[in-house]
Short mmCIF file of C-alpha atoms and ligand atoms in Angstrom, two decimals:
data_model
loop_
_atom_site.label_atom_id
_atom_site.label_comp_id
_atom_site.label_asym_id
_atom_site.label_seq_id
_atom_site.Cartn_x
_atom_site.Cartn_y
_atom_site.Cartn_z
CA UNK A 1 19.30 12.66 -24.19
CA UNK A 2 15.71 12.41 -23.09
CA UNK A 3 13.22 14.56 -24.93
CA UNK A 4 11.92 17.66 -23.15
CA UNK A 5 8.55 16.60 -21.73
CA UNK A 6 5.28 18.33 -22.50
CA UNK A 7 3.15 19.32 -19.48
CA UNK A 8 -0.60 19.42 -19.97
CA UNK A 9 -3.45 20.66 -17.83
CA UNK A 10 -7.21 20.90 -18.25
CA UNK A 11 -9.11 24.15 -17.73
CA UNK A 12 -12.73 23.61 -16.78
CA UNK A 13 -14.63 25.74 -19.31
CA UNK A 14 -15.65 28.81 -17.42
CA UNK A 15 -17.16 32.22 -17.60
CA UNK A 16 -15.95 33.43 -20.96
CA UNK A 17 -16.99 33.42 -24.57
CA UNK A 18 -14.79 30.38 -25.31
CA UNK A 19 -17.42 28.21 -23.66
CA UNK A 20 -20.27 27.30 -25.98
CA UNK A 21 -23.28 26.72 -23.76
CA UNK A 22 -25.72 26.78 -26.70
CA UNK A 23 -24.38 23.52 -28.14
CA UNK A 24 -26.76 20.56 -27.62
CA UNK A 25 -23.85 18.51 -26.21
CA UNK A 26 -23.19 21.14 -23.57
CA UNK A 27 -23.98 20.23 -19.94
CA UNK A 28 -24.17 21.96 -16.58
CA UNK A 29 -21.23 24.11 -15.47
CA UNK A 30 -22.16 23.65 -11.83
CA UNK A 31 -23.37 20.05 -11.31
CA UNK A 32 -20.67 18.02 -9.59
CA UNK A 33 -21.06 15.35 -12.29
CA UNK A 34 -19.64 17.78 -14.86
CA UNK A 35 -16.51 18.40 -12.79
CA UNK A 36 -16.09 14.69 -12.18
CA UNK A 37 -16.40 13.86 -15.87
CA UNK A 38 -13.84 16.41 -17.03
CA UNK A 39 -11.41 15.64 -14.19
CA UNK A 40 -11.61 11.90 -14.83
CA UNK A 41 -11.00 12.48 -18.53
CA UNK A 42 -7.94 14.58 -17.65
CA UNK A 43 -6.68 11.84 -15.35
CA UNK A 44 -7.29 9.17 -17.99
CA UNK A 45 -5.09 11.30 -20.27
CA UNK A 46 -2.40 11.47 -17.51
CA UNK A 47 -2.56 15.26 -17.48
CA UNK A 48 -0.60 17.18 -14.85
CA UNK A 49 -3.53 19.06 -13.34
CA UNK A 50 -7.11 20.24 -13.47
CA UNK A 51 -7.56 24.01 -13.28
CA UNK A 52 -10.39 26.16 -11.99
CA UNK A 53 -10.58 29.91 -12.55
CA UNK A 54 -12.30 32.36 -10.21
CA UNK A 55 -14.71 35.25 -10.64
CA UNK A 56 -15.66 37.22 -7.55
CA UNK A 57 -18.25 39.42 -9.16
CA UNK A 58 -20.70 38.81 -12.00
CA UNK A 59 -19.72 40.83 -15.03
CA UNK A 60 -22.04 43.52 -16.24
CA UNK A 61 -22.83 44.97 -19.61
CA UNK A 62 -24.72 48.24 -19.75
CA UNK A 63 -25.52 47.87 -16.05
CA UNK A 64 -27.09 44.41 -16.48
CA UNK A 65 -25.65 41.00 -15.64
CA UNK A 66 -23.73 39.83 -18.72
CA UNK A 67 -25.39 36.48 -19.38
CA UNK A 68 -24.24 35.89 -22.95
CA UNK A 69 -21.41 33.85 -21.46
CA UNK A 70 -21.93 31.08 -18.94
CA UNK A 71 -22.74 32.76 -15.62
CA UNK A 72 -22.39 31.22 -12.15
CA UNK A 73 -19.16 29.64 -11.09
CA UNK A 74 -18.80 27.65 -7.84
CA UNK A 75 -15.96 28.24 -5.41
CA UNK A 76 -12.80 26.49 -6.58
CA UNK A 77 -11.29 24.98 -3.41
CA UNK A 78 -14.59 23.43 -2.37
CA UNK A 79 -14.98 21.80 -5.79
CA UNK A 80 -11.36 20.63 -5.80
CA UNK A 81 -11.69 19.10 -2.32
CA UNK A 82 -14.62 17.05 -3.57
CA UNK A 83 -12.67 16.06 -6.69
CA UNK A 84 -9.79 14.88 -4.50
CA UNK A 85 -12.04 12.02 -3.44
CA UNK A 86 -12.81 10.80 -6.97
CA UNK A 87 -9.32 11.16 -8.52
CA UNK A 88 -5.96 9.64 -7.52
CA UNK A 89 -3.10 11.38 -9.28
CA UNK A 90 -4.42 14.46 -11.04
CA UNK A 91 -3.18 17.80 -9.69
CA UNK A 92 -5.92 20.12 -8.43
CA UNK A 93 -5.33 23.81 -9.10
CA UNK A 94 -7.59 26.57 -7.82
CA UNK A 95 -7.54 30.28 -8.56
CA UNK A 96 -7.91 32.30 -5.36
CA UNK A 97 -7.46 36.02 -4.97
CA UNK A 98 -4.69 37.45 -2.78
CA UNK A 99 -6.50 40.78 -2.55
CA UNK A 100 -9.80 39.72 -1.02
CA UNK A 101 -8.63 36.90 1.27
CA UNK A 102 -6.65 36.62 4.51
CA UNK A 103 -3.38 34.65 4.58
CA UNK A 104 -4.08 32.55 7.68
CA UNK A 105 -7.48 31.43 6.46
CA UNK A 106 -6.39 30.70 2.89
CA UNK A 107 -3.18 28.96 3.98
CA UNK A 108 -5.39 26.62 6.05
CA UNK A 109 -7.72 25.87 3.15
CA UNK A 110 -4.84 25.19 0.75
CA UNK A 111 -2.99 23.05 3.25
CA UNK A 112 -6.20 21.10 3.83
CA UNK A 113 -6.56 20.48 0.09
CA UNK A 114 -2.97 19.26 -0.05
CA UNK A 115 -3.62 16.86 2.86
CA UNK A 116 -6.94 15.59 1.47
CA UNK A 117 -5.50 15.04 -2.01
CA UNK A 118 -2.21 13.55 -0.71
CA UNK A 119 -0.05 16.19 -2.33
CA UNK A 120 -1.92 17.40 -5.40
CA UNK A 121 -2.87 20.99 -4.50
CA UNK A 122 -1.97 24.12 -6.47
CA UNK A 123 -2.85 27.77 -5.93
CA UNK A 124 -3.18 30.21 -8.81
CA UNK A 125 -2.42 33.51 -7.10
CA UNK A 126 -4.41 36.31 -8.74
CA UNK A 127 -4.48 39.91 -7.64
CA UNK A 128 -7.55 41.60 -9.11
CA UNK A 129 -7.85 44.90 -7.29
CA UNK A 130 -10.71 46.66 -9.05
CA UNK A 131 -13.21 48.52 -6.94
CA UNK A 132 -16.13 46.97 -8.84
CA UNK A 133 -15.18 43.52 -7.49
CA UNK A 134 -14.25 45.06 -4.15
CA UNK A 135 -17.85 46.15 -3.58
CA UNK A 136 -18.64 42.52 -2.75
CA UNK A 137 -16.17 42.54 0.13
CA UNK A 138 -16.13 43.89 3.62
CA UNK A 139 -13.67 46.68 3.00
CA UNK A 140 -14.84 47.54 -0.49
CA UNK A 141 -12.38 48.48 -3.23
CA UNK A 142 -9.68 49.24 -0.71
CA UNK A 143 -6.55 48.23 -2.58
CA UNK A 144 -4.88 50.62 -4.96
CA UNK A 145 -3.76 48.79 -8.11
CA UNK A 146 -0.15 49.77 -7.40
CA UNK A 147 -0.21 47.56 -4.29
CA UNK A 148 -1.68 44.41 -5.82
CA UNK A 149 1.59 42.49 -6.08
CA UNK A 150 3.04 44.03 -2.92
CA UNK A 151 0.13 42.59 -0.99
CA UNK A 152 0.37 39.27 -2.89
CA UNK A 153 4.10 39.01 -2.15
CA UNK A 154 3.61 39.60 1.56
CA UNK A 155 0.57 37.26 1.51
CA UNK A 156 2.60 34.45 -0.01
CA UNK A 157 5.60 35.01 2.27
CA UNK A 158 3.34 34.76 5.30
CA UNK A 159 1.52 31.71 3.92
CA UNK A 160 4.90 30.02 3.46
CA UNK A 161 5.90 30.81 7.02
CA UNK A 162 2.67 29.14 8.15
CA UNK A 163 3.09 26.09 5.91
CA UNK A 164 6.71 25.67 7.03
CA UNK A 165 6.07 26.22 10.71
CA UNK A 166 5.55 22.59 11.74
CA UNK A 167 8.66 20.41 11.68
CA UNK A 168 8.29 17.52 9.22
CA UNK A 169 8.53 15.00 12.07
CA UNK A 170 6.19 16.94 14.38
CA UNK A 171 3.61 14.21 14.83
CA UNK A 172 5.03 11.61 17.20
CA UNK A 173 1.94 9.57 18.21
CA UNK A 174 3.69 7.77 21.02
CA UNK A 175 1.17 6.26 23.48
CA UNK A 176 3.97 5.10 25.78
CA UNK A 177 5.17 8.60 26.54
CA UNK A 178 1.76 10.13 25.89
CA UNK A 179 3.22 12.38 23.19
CA UNK A 180 1.15 13.29 20.16
CA UNK A 181 3.25 16.22 18.93
CA UNK A 182 6.97 16.40 19.67
CA UNK A 183 7.81 19.22 22.04
CA UNK A 184 8.93 22.33 20.21
CA UNK A 185 7.92 20.95 16.80
CA UNK A 186 5.28 23.60 16.15
CA UNK A 187 7.01 26.88 15.46
CA UNK A 188 5.65 30.28 16.34
CA UNK A 189 4.77 32.59 13.47
CA UNK A 190 5.28 36.25 14.13
CA UNK A 191 4.65 38.44 11.18
CA UNK A 192 4.21 42.15 11.20
CA UNK A 193 4.18 43.77 7.77
CA UNK A 194 2.59 46.50 5.71
CA UNK A 195 -0.54 44.48 4.94
CA UNK A 196 -0.75 41.77 7.59
CA UNK A 197 -0.05 41.18 11.23
CA UNK A 198 -0.22 37.57 12.41
CA UNK A 199 1.03 36.17 15.68
CA UNK A 200 0.38 32.60 16.55
CA UNK A 201 0.76 29.02 15.44
CA UNK A 202 -0.55 27.24 12.41
CA UNK A 203 -3.29 24.72 13.07
CA UNK A 204 -2.14 22.05 10.60
CA UNK A 205 0.86 19.76 10.26
CA UNK A 206 3.06 20.11 7.19
CA UNK A 207 1.20 18.84 4.12
CA UNK A 208 2.50 16.19 1.70
CA UNK A 209 3.96 18.75 -0.75
CA UNK A 210 5.06 21.03 2.07
CA UNK A 211 3.42 23.88 0.15
CA UNK A 212 0.98 23.80 -2.71
CA UNK A 213 2.33 24.39 -6.21
CA UNK A 214 2.17 28.15 -6.90
CA UNK A 215 0.75 29.35 -10.22
CA UNK A 216 0.75 32.96 -11.44
CA UNK A 217 -1.50 34.44 -14.12
CA UNK A 218 -0.89 38.12 -14.69
CA UNK A 219 0.92 39.69 -17.59
CA UNK A 220 2.32 43.02 -16.39
CA UNK A 221 6.00 43.57 -15.67
CA UNK A 222 5.27 43.33 -11.92
CA UNK A 223 3.31 40.13 -12.55
CA UNK A 224 6.22 38.55 -14.40
CA UNK A 225 8.62 39.59 -11.64
CA UNK A 226 6.29 38.12 -8.99
CA UNK A 227 6.21 34.87 -10.99
CA UNK A 228 9.99 34.76 -11.38
CA UNK A 229 10.42 35.21 -7.64
CA UNK A 230 7.61 32.96 -6.41
CA UNK A 231 5.80 30.78 -8.92
CA UNK A 232 6.23 27.18 -10.02
CA UNK A 233 3.97 27.63 -13.08
CA UNK A 234 2.81 30.60 -15.16
CA UNK A 235 -0.58 30.50 -16.86
CA UNK A 236 -0.21 32.93 -19.75
CA UNK A 237 -2.12 33.96 -22.87
CA UNK A 238 1.12 33.89 -24.96
CA UNK A 239 0.39 30.68 -26.85
CA UNK A 240 1.62 31.31 -30.40
CA UNK A 241 5.11 30.18 -31.44
CA UNK A 242 6.83 33.56 -31.80
CA UNK A 243 4.98 35.34 -29.01
CA UNK A 244 5.48 32.29 -26.79
CA UNK A 245 9.24 32.24 -27.41
CA UNK A 246 9.52 35.93 -26.50
CA UNK A 247 7.52 35.51 -23.31
CA UNK A 248 9.40 32.33 -22.36
CA UNK A 249 12.81 33.96 -22.83
CA UNK A 250 11.70 37.08 -20.94
CA UNK A 251 10.45 35.22 -17.88
CA UNK A 252 13.18 32.57 -17.72
CA UNK A 253 15.79 35.36 -17.92
CA UNK A 254 14.33 36.91 -14.75
CA UNK A 255 14.83 33.75 -12.65
CA UNK A 256 18.59 34.06 -12.01
CA UNK A 257 18.05 37.24 -10.01
CA UNK A 258 16.13 35.14 -7.48
CA UNK A 259 18.69 32.33 -7.44
CA UNK A 260 16.42 30.05 -9.43
CA UNK A 261 17.08 27.86 -12.47
CA UNK A 262 14.99 27.74 -15.68
CA UNK A 263 13.48 24.36 -14.79
CA UNK A 264 11.97 25.68 -11.58
CA UNK A 265 9.27 27.64 -13.39
CA UNK A 266 7.06 25.98 -16.00
CA UNK A 267 5.41 28.18 -18.60
CA UNK A 268 1.99 26.96 -19.67
CA UNK A 269 -0.06 29.11 -22.04
CA UNK A 270 -3.81 28.61 -22.10
CA UNK A 271 -4.74 27.26 -25.53
CA UNK A 272 -7.79 26.22 -27.49
CA UNK A 273 -7.96 23.53 -30.14
CA UNK A 274 -10.16 22.18 -32.95
CA UNK A 275 -9.63 18.69 -34.35
CA UNK A 276 -10.72 16.92 -37.54
CA UNK A 277 -9.99 13.76 -39.52
CA UNK A 278 -8.40 15.85 -42.26
CA UNK A 279 -6.96 19.38 -42.23
CA UNK A 280 -10.09 20.55 -44.11
CA UNK A 281 -12.42 18.93 -41.55
CA UNK A 282 -10.47 20.56 -38.74
CA UNK A 283 -10.66 24.00 -40.39
CA UNK A 284 -14.41 23.55 -40.89
CA UNK A 285 -14.84 22.44 -37.28
CA UNK A 286 -12.81 25.43 -36.10
CA UNK A 287 -14.95 27.85 -38.12
CA UNK A 288 -18.14 26.23 -36.81
CA UNK A 289 -16.96 26.59 -33.20
CA UNK A 290 -16.01 30.24 -33.78
CA UNK A 291 -19.51 30.98 -35.13
CA UNK A 292 -20.99 29.31 -32.04
CA UNK A 293 -18.70 31.33 -29.78
CA UNK A 294 -19.56 34.61 -31.45
CA UNK A 295 -23.34 34.49 -31.78
CA UNK A 296 -25.21 37.57 -33.03
CA UNK A 297 -25.68 39.13 -29.56
CA UNK A 298 -22.11 38.36 -28.55
CA UNK A 299 -20.86 40.12 -31.68
CA UNK A 300 -22.82 43.24 -30.73
CA UNK A 301 -21.60 43.01 -27.12
CA UNK A 302 -17.99 42.93 -28.28
CA UNK A 303 -18.57 45.92 -30.50
CA UNK A 304 -20.12 47.84 -27.62
CA UNK A 305 -17.06 47.28 -25.43
CA UNK A 306 -14.94 49.09 -28.01
CA UNK A 307 -17.46 51.70 -29.20
CA UNK A 308 -18.77 52.44 -25.70
CA UNK A 309 -22.29 52.88 -27.08
CA UNK A 310 -25.53 50.98 -27.32
CA UNK A 311 -25.18 49.19 -30.68
CA UNK A 312 -28.18 46.89 -30.27
CA UNK A 313 -30.09 48.53 -33.12
CA UNK A 314 -27.53 47.34 -35.70
CA UNK A 315 -27.80 44.05 -37.59
CA UNK A 316 -24.89 41.80 -36.55
CA UNK A 317 -24.92 40.21 -40.01
CA UNK A 318 -24.75 43.67 -41.62
CA UNK A 319 -21.88 46.13 -42.07
CA UNK A 320 -20.19 48.16 -39.36
CA UNK A 321 -22.21 51.39 -38.91
CA UNK A 322 -20.60 54.72 -39.71
CA UNK A 323 -20.51 55.92 -36.13
CA UNK A 324 -17.61 57.08 -33.96
CA UNK A 325 -16.83 55.44 -30.60
CA UNK A 326 -17.92 57.23 -27.45
CA UNK A 327 -14.73 57.38 -25.41
CA UNK A 328 -16.25 58.89 -22.29
CA UNK A 329 -16.86 55.61 -20.44
CA UNK A 330 -16.89 51.86 -20.97
CA UNK A 331 -20.08 49.82 -20.99
CA UNK A 332 -18.79 46.66 -19.40
CA UNK A 333 -17.54 46.02 -15.88
CA UNK A 334 -15.67 43.09 -14.44
CA UNK A 335 -13.64 42.51 -17.60
CA UNK A 336 -10.12 43.71 -18.28
CA UNK A 337 -10.75 47.12 -19.92
CA UNK A 338 -9.77 47.51 -23.57
CA UNK A 339 -6.87 49.95 -23.93
CA UNK A 340 -6.90 52.61 -26.70
CA UNK A 341 -10.50 52.08 -27.82
CA UNK A 342 -10.20 54.76 -30.54
CA UNK A 343 -7.20 52.99 -32.05
CA UNK A 344 -8.89 49.58 -31.84
CA UNK A 345 -12.06 50.95 -33.50
CA UNK A 346 -10.03 52.47 -36.37
CA UNK A 347 -8.18 49.19 -36.89
CA UNK A 348 -11.42 47.16 -36.84
CA UNK A 349 -13.04 49.55 -39.34
CA UNK A 350 -10.10 49.30 -41.73
CA UNK A 351 -10.16 45.49 -41.49
CA UNK A 352 -13.93 45.27 -42.07
CA UNK A 353 -13.67 47.50 -45.13
CA UNK A 354 -10.66 45.71 -46.56
CA UNK A 355 -12.23 42.25 -46.25
CA UNK A 356 -15.89 43.22 -46.62
CA UNK A 357 -16.82 41.75 -43.23
CA UNK A 358 -20.13 41.95 -41.39
CA UNK A 359 -20.10 42.92 -37.70
CA UNK A 360 -20.20 39.27 -36.65
CA UNK A 361 -17.54 38.20 -39.16
CA UNK A 362 -15.35 41.05 -37.95
CA UNK A 363 -15.65 40.03 -34.30
CA UNK A 364 -14.91 36.41 -35.23
CA UNK A 365 -11.80 37.62 -37.07
CA UNK A 366 -10.47 39.96 -34.36
CA UNK A 367 -11.16 37.78 -31.33
CA UNK A 368 -8.78 35.13 -32.57
CA UNK A 369 -9.10 31.60 -33.80
CA UNK A 370 -8.14 28.44 -31.95
CA UNK A 371 -4.45 28.04 -31.10
CA UNK A 372 -4.18 24.52 -32.54
CA UNK A 373 -6.28 23.45 -35.52
CA UNK A 374 -5.65 20.21 -37.38
CA UNK A 375 -5.70 16.45 -37.40
CA UNK A 376 -4.66 14.73 -34.16
CA UNK A 377 -1.28 14.06 -35.84
CA UNK A 378 -0.63 17.68 -36.74
CA UNK A 379 -1.87 19.01 -33.38
CA UNK A 380 0.40 16.56 -31.49
CA UNK A 381 3.31 17.60 -33.71
CA UNK A 382 2.61 21.33 -33.17
CA UNK A 383 2.36 20.96 -29.40
CA UNK A 384 5.63 19.04 -29.27
CA UNK A 385 7.33 21.56 -31.59
CA UNK A 386 6.27 24.51 -29.44
CA UNK A 387 7.67 22.82 -26.36
CA UNK A 388 10.93 21.72 -28.00
CA UNK A 389 11.38 25.25 -29.39
CA UNK A 390 11.06 26.78 -25.90
CA UNK A 391 7.86 28.62 -26.71
CA UNK A 392 6.30 26.82 -23.70
CA UNK A 393 6.83 23.99 -21.23
CA UNK A 394 3.33 22.77 -21.92
CA UNK A 395 -0.23 23.99 -22.19
CA UNK A 396 -3.41 24.51 -20.24
CA UNK A 397 -6.08 23.17 -22.57
CA UNK A 398 -9.28 25.20 -22.67
CA UNK A 399 -12.03 23.07 -24.21
CA UNK A 400 -15.10 24.83 -25.58
CA UNK A 401 -17.60 22.29 -24.26
CA UNK A 402 -18.56 21.31 -20.71
CA UNK A 403 -18.03 18.54 -19.74
CA UNK A 404 -17.08 16.48 -22.82
CA UNK A 405 -14.72 18.96 -24.50
CA UNK A 406 -11.54 17.12 -23.62
CA UNK A 407 -12.59 13.61 -24.71
CA UNK A 408 -11.35 13.78 -28.28
CA UNK A 409 -8.05 15.36 -27.27
CA UNK A 410 -7.36 12.69 -24.66
CA UNK A 411 -8.42 9.84 -26.93
CA UNK A 412 -6.67 10.99 -30.10
CA UNK A 413 -3.89 13.52 -29.40
CA UNK A 414 -2.43 12.27 -26.11
CA UNK A 415 -1.51 8.80 -27.50
CA UNK A 416 0.37 10.48 -30.35
CA UNK A 417 2.31 12.69 -27.92
CA UNK A 418 3.15 9.53 -25.97
CA UNK A 419 4.34 7.83 -29.18
CA UNK A 420 6.64 10.78 -29.83
CA UNK A 421 8.19 10.25 -26.38
CA UNK A 422 7.11 13.78 -25.41
CA UNK A 423 4.46 12.91 -22.84
CA UNK A 424 4.27 10.39 -19.99
CA UNK A 425 2.61 7.02 -20.63
CA UNK A 426 1.63 6.94 -16.95
CA UNK A 427 2.14 8.95 -13.82
CA UNK A 428 5.51 8.16 -12.26
CA UNK A 429 5.08 10.15 -9.06
CA UNK A 430 2.34 10.76 -6.55
CA UNK A 431 2.33 14.54 -6.14
CA UNK A 432 1.70 17.42 -8.50
CA UNK A 433 5.30 18.57 -7.91
CA UNK A 434 6.40 15.16 -9.23
CA UNK A 435 4.25 15.53 -12.37
CA UNK A 436 5.67 19.00 -13.02
CA UNK A 437 9.26 17.81 -12.48
CA UNK A 438 9.69 20.31 -9.67
CA UNK A 439 11.90 19.68 -6.66
C1 FMN B 1 -4.31 33.57 -18.40
C2 FMN B 1 -4.87 34.38 -17.29
C3 FMN B 1 -5.90 33.87 -16.50
C4 FMN B 1 -6.45 34.61 -15.46
N1 FMN B 1 -7.45 34.09 -14.70
C5 FMN B 1 -8.00 34.82 -13.71
C6 FMN B 1 -9.07 34.32 -12.91
O1 FMN B 1 -9.54 33.21 -13.08
N2 FMN B 1 -9.58 35.09 -11.94
C7 FMN B 1 -9.09 36.36 -11.70
O2 FMN B 1 -9.59 37.02 -10.81
N3 FMN B 1 -8.10 36.87 -12.44
C8 FMN B 1 -7.54 36.14 -13.44
N4 FMN B 1 -6.51 36.66 -14.18
C9 FMN B 1 -5.99 38.03 -13.92
C10 FMN B 1 -5.31 38.14 -12.61
O3 FMN B 1 -6.27 38.62 -11.71
C11 FMN B 1 -4.11 39.03 -12.50
O4 FMN B 1 -3.59 38.79 -11.26
C12 FMN B 1 -4.46 40.51 -12.63
O5 FMN B 1 -4.87 40.72 -13.95
C13 FMN B 1 -3.30 41.41 -12.34
O6 FMN B 1 -2.20 41.01 -13.09
P1 FMN B 1 -1.38 41.86 -14.12
O7 FMN B 1 -1.63 43.29 -13.84
O8 FMN B 1 0.03 41.42 -13.85
O9 FMN B 1 -1.82 41.45 -15.49
C14 FMN B 1 -5.95 35.91 -15.21
C15 FMN B 1 -4.92 36.42 -15.98
C16 FMN B 1 -4.38 35.68 -17.01
C17 FMN B 1 -3.26 36.28 -17.82
#
């Protein structure tokens, strides 16, 4: 029996506190050269795809732009279209919102990417509905949260009708008869639904994959159901062994209801990693990265999101002050709000007292260490074990440095996964669907 294969993707370090922009090795997050370097590294490592996230509004902290993290992220499909020209096999996945776009327009852009890249396009369908982001758009925060996946479902159904509307053999190019498109080969799309009304014909022939690969990245029950019904890949935060197994079983169980088999949906948690020549080196490297990720101001900013107060007067290297959280309103906007701030604050206080942690040490502790820490051998083994144990079908690697953060992984971990027979030695197909073993 052939070994279950690991799927790997590369996340371009983005707007989050994983990305260490203060490191001297860190480069631009917007120069095209950075995207090219990381994408080419991913392709050298034979990864399935390159992934870009999306942020449609700059995050704010205490009413000011939150610039402790990298700020300023270019538009994904434009970047991916440019990358299509400098890569050959790598899948190109872009996050684009189903709330703030129109199906006809986005279906065109995604189909174009699939044509330009010869079958390597993927769409990560996100559904952010918050009014804060909505202020940047024509109709403002018009979508009630309860409708986010209803709109996304109708959006995707309509996009599929558009993508499928040209017959595969539509283009005839027959100078003798003067026929460019076969008569009747372009179907009419007539859609009238709760969110969209479209009547017309799609402007593009069927693309090499027919439709882009669909990725989903939301964690609610509705999000999981949407993924089970529609997605080819789930990007999830559930990256640990036990948590991963639970999530995997939960989502794969939902597929039968939609007449789908377990292999038709790949589960790929986003994970971080820290490598070293020995286990001790790796642990030291991991701790160093965590201290870079949680600098003094970042530690205070994290605290403020839970306490809901201005905490800037406190020393981040000192103890947690004896002050209760203000639960009246949050201080940050554009981030997923923290649930049960009173409970979180009590838990953090107990932990800080028990372990004698400073504010910064506490934030380092509670914001989680890297998913995989170890020598290249142990990280390759762990990745393979997670996949064989059905905790995942693979991983979206989130490096902490732009643009060189994937080099060591590709040079040292990928060859060991290949030796284990768990990862391809070369691409065997041309399209992203081929890489993902999807029909
Ligand atoms: C791993 C992960 C990555 C995400 N990346 C993005 C992103 O780049 N841009 C975005 O607008 N939302 C992102 N989201 C959130 C989505 O907008 C999601 O559709 C939204 O949170 C609603 O989903 P839910 O209620 O099912 O969690 C991400 C979510 C997860 C779990």
